[in-house]
C-alpha cells in the first residue's frame, strides 16, 4: 500500500514530496487522476495540478469531479491510473460526496492493487480512520455545512493527520487535548511537509509533530 | 477559493456620484432625431428601495469610483433613487388631471422611443415602441465611451400594444391590464440580471442590469445599460413608413455613436459610410446568428428587428433561453402565434440584413424599393459566408483547442473540420422518437444527445486509452435524460457515425500535433483542460434561470441588496466558461473557506437539475 499525505502550501514547498511520489512510479507513461473536493471552480486547480506534475514528464491526466454525476466509463479509466490525487477543500463535503457515490471501496481496492493514493489537506485527512481533525480545533476548522454525522473515513492507516500545522502554543494545546481522545498518533505537518507510507513503512518528509496521549514529539527535526 | 472581494473603503468624496447627474432624461436622440420618440414629463416616485445594484458594472462604466466597496451607503441609495425612481406623467394623468406635487415633477423630458413591433396593429411602427420603458438618458464613462440608460416599469406609454388594441390610455399600474399597465416586476429584473450577467461574462453582447428598484407588491423599476440601445426596429419603423429623413438621421446617429465609442474605426466619409454601415451590420448579424446557434441561445428574431440590438446584443429577456441540448424544435407559444425555432433564427437574421440593405438603398436613392428587390443582393451572400465562417470558428473553439491550435485547424484542416461538423451535427440534431411534446411555455421535440458531455469526456478517454471507445460507451456518454431506450439503438448507420466521429476527432488532434510540432497526448491534454471549462457539466439554461429566480424570490426577505450582489458575483464567476480568462486565475492551493459553497448550494443544484433543459 502506497499513500502520500500532503499538508498543503505552494507547489515549490512540496517539491520534496513530489519527488518522492514520482520516484515510486514504475510505469514509463504514467497516468494521474485529479479528484477535486468539489466541482465548483475545480478546473482552475486541475490546471495547476497538471502544471505541477507535467514538469516530471507526465502527460496523462484525468480530471474527475465526484460531486456531479459521472459515467462508469471514465471511472474505469480513473481506477487504472498510477496515482489518484484527492484535493484539498472542505473535508466534510468531500467525504460526503465520496460516500454518496460509493467511491471509497473502489479507491481502497485501487490502493490494495498497488495504485498510489495521494491527498492534500482534506484529501489527506480522508485517508485516515476518521475526519475528526477537520473539525478541530474550533479556531481553525472546516465547516460541516453538509451536516455530516458519521466522520469515519477510509481507515487506510492507523494514525490521524493534521494539515497546515503551525508550531504555536495555541495549536499545541488544542492538539494535545485532541490526542487524549484518540488511541492512535496524530501527525501534524506544516505546509510543505508530509508523510509517505510504503508497505507499512512511514517516511516523514519535512518536520512533523506527533501528538500522542496528550504529549508532543517532534519527528524528523 | 472565493474571489477576493473589494475591501477597500471608498473614499467618499462629495462628488463620488457626480456621473449620476448626467442621467437626467437628456439624450442626444432628442436633438439629432426628433420624431423618433414620444416625450414624457416624469415625476419622482416615492416608496422605492434599492433591491439590487450592480457595483461591478457601475465601476466599469465609471458611475462609481474604482475603489468603491460593494455596499450601498445612504448617499448612494439616495443618488440611485433620485436618478431612477420615477414615473412618467402620461396621457391618462393629463386627461384625468392626476394630482401631482409640483416639487415632484422632474425638470427634463424623457423619451419613449418608437420602433417596429409586429404584434402591433398596422405593422408599420406608427403606434409601437417603448410601452413601459423610458430612456433615462446617457452619460460619458471614465473610459470616454457613451452609455445609454433605460428603465423598464416607469409607467404606461401610448406606445404599448394595449393602448392601441383597446383604443384608450391606461393609468400606470392599472391592475385590470398586465403588460399594458406600464409596470415591471422584481422577478423580471432578477431574471434579466442573472441571465445577462452570465452571458456577458461569456462574451455574448447584451444589455446589462444596473439596478432594481423595488416597490410594494413585487413592482419594480429595472434599470439597464448598454453602449448603444438602438435596435433594428428603431430604423425599420421609419423604413416601413417611408420617413426618409428620420431613417437617415437615425442611421447617421447610430454610425456616429459607434465611431465615438471606438467600436467602428476608419469610417469613410459621404455616402460610402452607408456601405460601411451595411457591411458591418451584415457581419454583426451573421456572427450573432452563428454564435446563438453554436451556444444554443434561443432569441426570438423576426423581421421587425425588435428583440435584438443593432450591435447584435441581446435585449429583453422575456423569451431568451439557453438550451442544454440542441433543442432545435422548441417554439415559444406567444398565445396568438408560435415563435421561430433556433435554426430559423439564421434566416430571420438574414432577413433583418435584407432590411438594412433596403434601408441603405432608400437613404442613398431617396426611393424605397420593395424588399424583394434585394433578394439576391451581394451582401446576403456575404451573410452566408460570414455565418458559415463564424460557425466553424466557434465550433473549433467549442472543441477546446487553444488559440494557436484553432488557427491551425482553420487554415490547414478545412476538409476534416467540415466533415467533423457534419457528423457532429447528426448527433447534435438527433430527436426523440416520442415526437413533439407540450412544454411549460411552448412546444418542443426533445434533442437526445448532450454534445457538451462528449466534448468534455472524449479527450480524457482518448488520452487515457490512446484508442477509440466502443460504440456502447460512446452512447452512454452522449445520452441525455430525454433519450428513451428506443432512441439509443445502435443501428449499423449509427455505429458508422460513431466510428466516423471518433476517427475525425483523432485525426484533427493528430493533425494539430504534427502541424505544431508536438505530440497527440499533449494536444488532448490541452483540449481536455479547456473543454472542462467550455463544456462544463452544469451550464445555465433558461429553465434554470426561471427556477433560480423563483428560489431567490422566496429567500429575498433574508437577502439585502449587497448579499444579492455578492451571490450574483459568485454565481457569474462560476458560470464563466471562457478558458482564456478562467484558467488564468490564480488561486491559493489551500482551500479552507467552507462557506464558499453554502450560498450556492441551492442555485448550483437548480443549474445541475436543469442542465439539459430549455
Short mmCIF file of C-alpha atoms in Angstrom, two decimals, chain A:
data_model
loop_
_atom_site.label_atom_id
_atom_site.label_comp_id
_atom_site.label_asym_id
_atom_site.label_seq_id
_atom_site.Cartn_x
_atom_site.Cartn_y
_atom_site.Cartn_z
CA UNK A 1 0.00 0.00 0.00
CA UNK A 2 1.42 3.33 -1.02
CA UNK A 3 -0.04 6.57 0.28
CA UNK A 4 1.25 10.08 0.39
CA UNK A 5 -0.06 12.80 2.69
CA UNK A 6 0.47 16.42 1.70
CA UNK A 7 -0.23 19.13 4.23
CA UNK A 8 -0.60 21.97 1.75
CA UNK A 9 1.24 25.09 0.66
CA UNK A 10 2.71 26.32 -2.58
CA UNK A 11 3.94 23.98 -5.31
CA UNK A 12 7.61 24.77 -4.67
CA UNK A 13 7.19 23.97 -0.96
CA UNK A 14 6.04 20.47 -1.90
CA UNK A 15 8.87 19.61 -4.25
CA UNK A 16 10.43 17.05 -1.88
CA UNK A 17 7.12 15.25 -1.52
CA UNK A 18 6.54 15.38 -5.27
CA UNK A 19 9.99 13.93 -5.90
CA UNK A 20 9.24 11.01 -3.59
CA UNK A 21 5.85 10.45 -5.18
CA UNK A 22 7.15 10.42 -8.73
CA UNK A 23 10.09 8.18 -7.82
CA UNK A 24 7.65 5.45 -6.86
CA UNK A 25 6.04 5.20 -10.30
CA UNK A 26 7.25 2.28 -12.36
CA UNK A 27 5.14 2.91 -15.46
CA UNK A 28 7.10 4.85 -18.12
CA UNK A 29 3.88 6.55 -19.29
CA UNK A 30 2.08 7.09 -16.01
CA UNK A 31 -1.42 8.37 -15.61
CA UNK A 32 -2.58 10.65 -12.80
CA UNK A 33 -6.15 11.37 -11.80
CA UNK A 34 -7.15 14.54 -10.03
CA UNK A 35 -10.25 14.31 -7.83
CA UNK A 36 -11.28 17.77 -6.62
CA UNK A 37 -13.19 18.07 -3.37
CA UNK A 38 -15.95 19.84 -5.29
CA UNK A 39 -16.72 20.54 -8.91
CA UNK A 40 -17.01 24.23 -8.10
CA UNK A 41 -14.15 26.13 -9.76
CA UNK A 42 -12.03 22.99 -9.79
CA UNK A 43 -10.97 23.35 -13.42
CA UNK A 44 -8.51 26.01 -12.29
CA UNK A 45 -6.98 23.74 -9.69
CA UNK A 46 -6.81 20.88 -12.17
CA UNK A 47 -4.73 23.06 -14.46
CA UNK A 48 -2.41 23.92 -11.57
CA UNK A 49 -2.19 20.23 -10.73
CA UNK A 50 -1.23 19.37 -14.31
CA UNK A 51 1.43 22.06 -14.32
CA UNK A 52 2.79 20.77 -11.03
CA UNK A 53 3.40 17.26 -12.38
CA UNK A 54 3.97 17.92 -16.07
CA UNK A 55 7.50 19.00 -15.23
CA UNK A 56 8.17 15.36 -14.29
CA UNK A 57 7.29 14.35 -17.83
CA UNK A 58 3.82 13.06 -17.02
CA UNK A 59 1.46 13.54 -19.98
CA UNK A 60 -1.69 11.66 -18.99
CA UNK A 61 -4.08 13.30 -16.58
CA UNK A 62 -7.71 12.70 -15.80
CA UNK A 63 -9.98 15.24 -14.15
CA UNK A 64 -12.69 13.55 -12.17
CA UNK A 65 -15.08 15.60 -10.03
CA UNK A 66 -17.22 13.39 -7.80
CA UNK A 67 -19.98 15.72 -6.69
CA UNK A 68 -21.59 15.77 -10.13
CA UNK A 69 -22.90 12.71 -11.93
CA UNK A 70 -20.23 10.84 -13.85
CA UNK A 71 -20.29 7.82 -16.07
CA UNK A 72 -18.72 4.48 -15.34
CA UNK A 73 -16.55 4.64 -18.45
CA UNK A 74 -14.37 7.43 -17.14
CA UNK A 75 -14.40 5.91 -13.66
CA UNK A 76 -12.90 2.72 -15.09
CA UNK A 77 -10.03 4.77 -16.52
CA UNK A 78 -9.60 6.59 -13.22
CA UNK A 79 -9.13 3.28 -11.42
CA UNK A 80 -6.46 2.27 -13.93
CA UNK A 81 -4.36 5.32 -13.01
CA UNK A 82 -0.94 5.06 -11.42
CA UNK A 83 -1.74 7.85 -8.99
CA UNK A 84 -5.06 9.18 -7.79
CA UNK A 85 -4.89 12.51 -6.03
CA UNK A 86 -7.52 13.74 -3.59
CA UNK A 87 -7.50 17.53 -3.49
CA UNK A 88 -7.80 19.95 -0.64
CA UNK A 89 -11.04 21.67 0.27
CA UNK A 90 -13.91 21.14 2.64
CA UNK A 91 -13.27 17.75 4.21
CA UNK A 92 -16.91 17.15 5.17
CA UNK A 93 -18.22 17.93 1.72
CA UNK A 94 -15.53 15.82 0.10
CA UNK A 95 -16.13 12.79 2.30
CA UNK A 96 -19.90 13.11 1.89
CA UNK A 97 -19.53 13.07 -1.92
CA UNK A 98 -17.18 10.07 -1.88
CA UNK A 99 -19.56 8.18 0.36
CA UNK A 100 -22.64 9.18 -1.60
CA UNK A 101 -21.18 7.85 -4.83
CA UNK A 102 -19.81 4.73 -3.09
CA UNK A 103 -16.30 5.50 -4.26
CA UNK A 104 -14.49 4.58 -1.05
CA UNK A 105 -14.45 0.81 -1.60
CA UNK A 106 -13.27 1.33 -5.16
CA UNK A 107 -10.42 3.57 -4.07
CA UNK A 108 -9.46 1.12 -1.35
CA UNK A 109 -9.27 -1.63 -3.93
CA UNK A 110 -7.20 0.68 -6.13
CA UNK A 111 -4.70 1.10 -3.29
CA UNK A 112 -4.62 -2.62 -2.49
CA UNK A 113 -3.85 -3.37 -6.13
CA UNK A 114 -0.76 -1.16 -5.98
CA UNK A 115 -2.07 2.22 -7.05
CA UNK A 116 -0.69 5.27 -5.26
CA UNK A 117 -3.24 7.40 -3.45
CA UNK A 118 -2.16 10.91 -2.61
CA UNK A 119 -4.08 13.54 -0.72
CA UNK A 120 -3.60 17.16 0.10
CA UNK A 121 -5.06 18.65 3.27
CA UNK A 122 -8.70 17.45 3.21
CA UNK A 123 -7.70 14.72 0.76
CA UNK A 124 -5.02 13.53 3.19
CA UNK A 125 -7.31 13.58 6.20
CA UNK A 126 -9.79 11.45 4.29
CA UNK A 127 -7.24 8.62 4.01
CA UNK A 128 -7.10 8.26 7.82
CA UNK A 129 -9.57 6.43 10.11
CA UNK A 130 -11.76 9.49 10.58
CA UNK A 131 -12.00 13.12 9.60
CA UNK A 132 -12.26 14.30 13.22
CA UNK A 133 -9.26 16.57 12.74
CA UNK A 134 -11.17 18.58 10.13
CA UNK A 135 -13.50 19.68 12.90
CA UNK A 136 -10.68 20.58 15.21
CA UNK A 137 -9.58 22.93 16.73
CA UNK A 138 -12.50 25.30 16.76
CA UNK A 139 -10.40 28.29 15.75
CA UNK A 140 -9.20 26.60 12.53
CA UNK A 141 -11.59 24.00 11.27
CA UNK A 142 -13.77 23.20 8.28
CA UNK A 143 -17.44 23.99 8.48
CA UNK A 144 -19.67 20.96 8.47
CA UNK A 145 -22.42 22.56 6.46
CA UNK A 146 -23.32 19.21 4.98
CA UNK A 147 -24.37 18.15 8.47
CA UNK A 148 -22.27 15.00 8.18
CA UNK A 149 -22.67 12.92 11.32
CA UNK A 150 -20.55 9.87 10.58
CA UNK A 151 -16.92 11.03 10.42
CA UNK A 152 -15.47 7.57 9.74
CA UNK A 153 -13.32 7.60 6.66
CA UNK A 154 -11.01 5.39 4.56
CA UNK A 155 -9.14 3.95 7.52
CA UNK A 156 -6.16 3.13 5.38
CA UNK A 157 -3.69 3.93 8.18
CA UNK A 158 -3.62 3.73 11.95
CA UNK A 159 -2.84 7.39 12.55
CA UNK A 160 -4.61 10.72 12.23
CA UNK A 161 -3.40 13.63 10.15
CA UNK A 162 -3.48 17.35 10.83
CA UNK A 163 -2.53 19.61 7.87
CA UNK A 164 -1.43 23.25 7.84
CA UNK A 165 0.01 22.84 11.32
CA UNK A 166 1.52 25.93 12.90
CA UNK A 167 4.06 25.45 15.64
CA UNK A 168 2.42 27.55 18.32
CA UNK A 169 1.24 27.11 21.89
CA UNK A 170 -2.34 27.59 20.79
CA UNK A 171 -2.23 24.75 18.28
CA UNK A 172 -0.18 22.53 20.54
CA UNK A 173 -2.61 22.94 23.40
CA UNK A 174 -5.53 22.06 21.18
CA UNK A 175 -3.84 19.11 19.51
CA UNK A 176 -2.53 17.67 22.78
CA UNK A 177 -6.03 17.82 24.10
CA UNK A 178 -7.35 16.13 20.98
CA UNK A 179 -4.71 13.38 21.13
CA UNK A 180 -6.02 12.30 24.51
CA UNK A 181 -9.32 11.37 22.93
CA UNK A 182 -7.86 9.05 20.31
CA UNK A 183 -5.83 5.89 20.65
CA UNK A 184 -3.57 6.46 17.67
CA UNK A 185 -0.89 9.03 16.97
CA UNK A 186 -1.81 12.33 15.40
CA UNK A 187 0.75 13.60 12.91
CA UNK A 188 0.66 17.33 12.35
CA UNK A 189 2.51 18.72 9.35
CA UNK A 190 3.13 22.31 8.40
CA UNK A 191 2.67 23.31 4.77
CA UNK A 192 5.33 21.74 2.58
CA UNK A 193 5.74 18.74 4.86
CA UNK A 194 4.06 15.37 4.60
CA UNK A 195 4.19 11.64 5.08
CA UNK A 196 4.87 8.81 2.70
CA UNK A 197 3.67 5.34 3.55
CA UNK A 198 5.16 2.45 1.59
CA UNK A 199 4.04 -1.01 2.74
CA UNK A 200 3.74 -0.10 6.41
CA UNK A 201 6.98 1.91 6.29
CA UNK A 202 6.38 5.54 7.28
CA UNK A 203 8.62 8.24 5.98
CA UNK A 204 8.27 11.81 7.22
CA UNK A 205 9.20 14.49 4.75
CA UNK A 206 9.80 17.83 6.42
CA UNK A 207 9.39 18.49 10.11
CA UNK A 208 6.40 16.75 11.62
CA UNK A 209 4.90 16.95 15.10
CA UNK A 210 3.45 13.85 16.65
CA UNK A 211 0.77 14.24 19.29
CA UNK A 212 0.07 11.15 21.33
CA UNK A 213 -1.83 10.76 24.59
CA UNK A 214 -1.52 14.45 25.41
CA UNK A 215 2.17 14.77 24.56
CA UNK A 216 4.02 16.32 21.66
CA UNK A 217 7.08 14.84 19.92
CA UNK A 218 8.99 16.37 17.08
CA UNK A 219 9.85 13.97 14.28
CA UNK A 220 12.38 14.42 11.51
CA UNK A 221 13.97 17.57 13.05
#
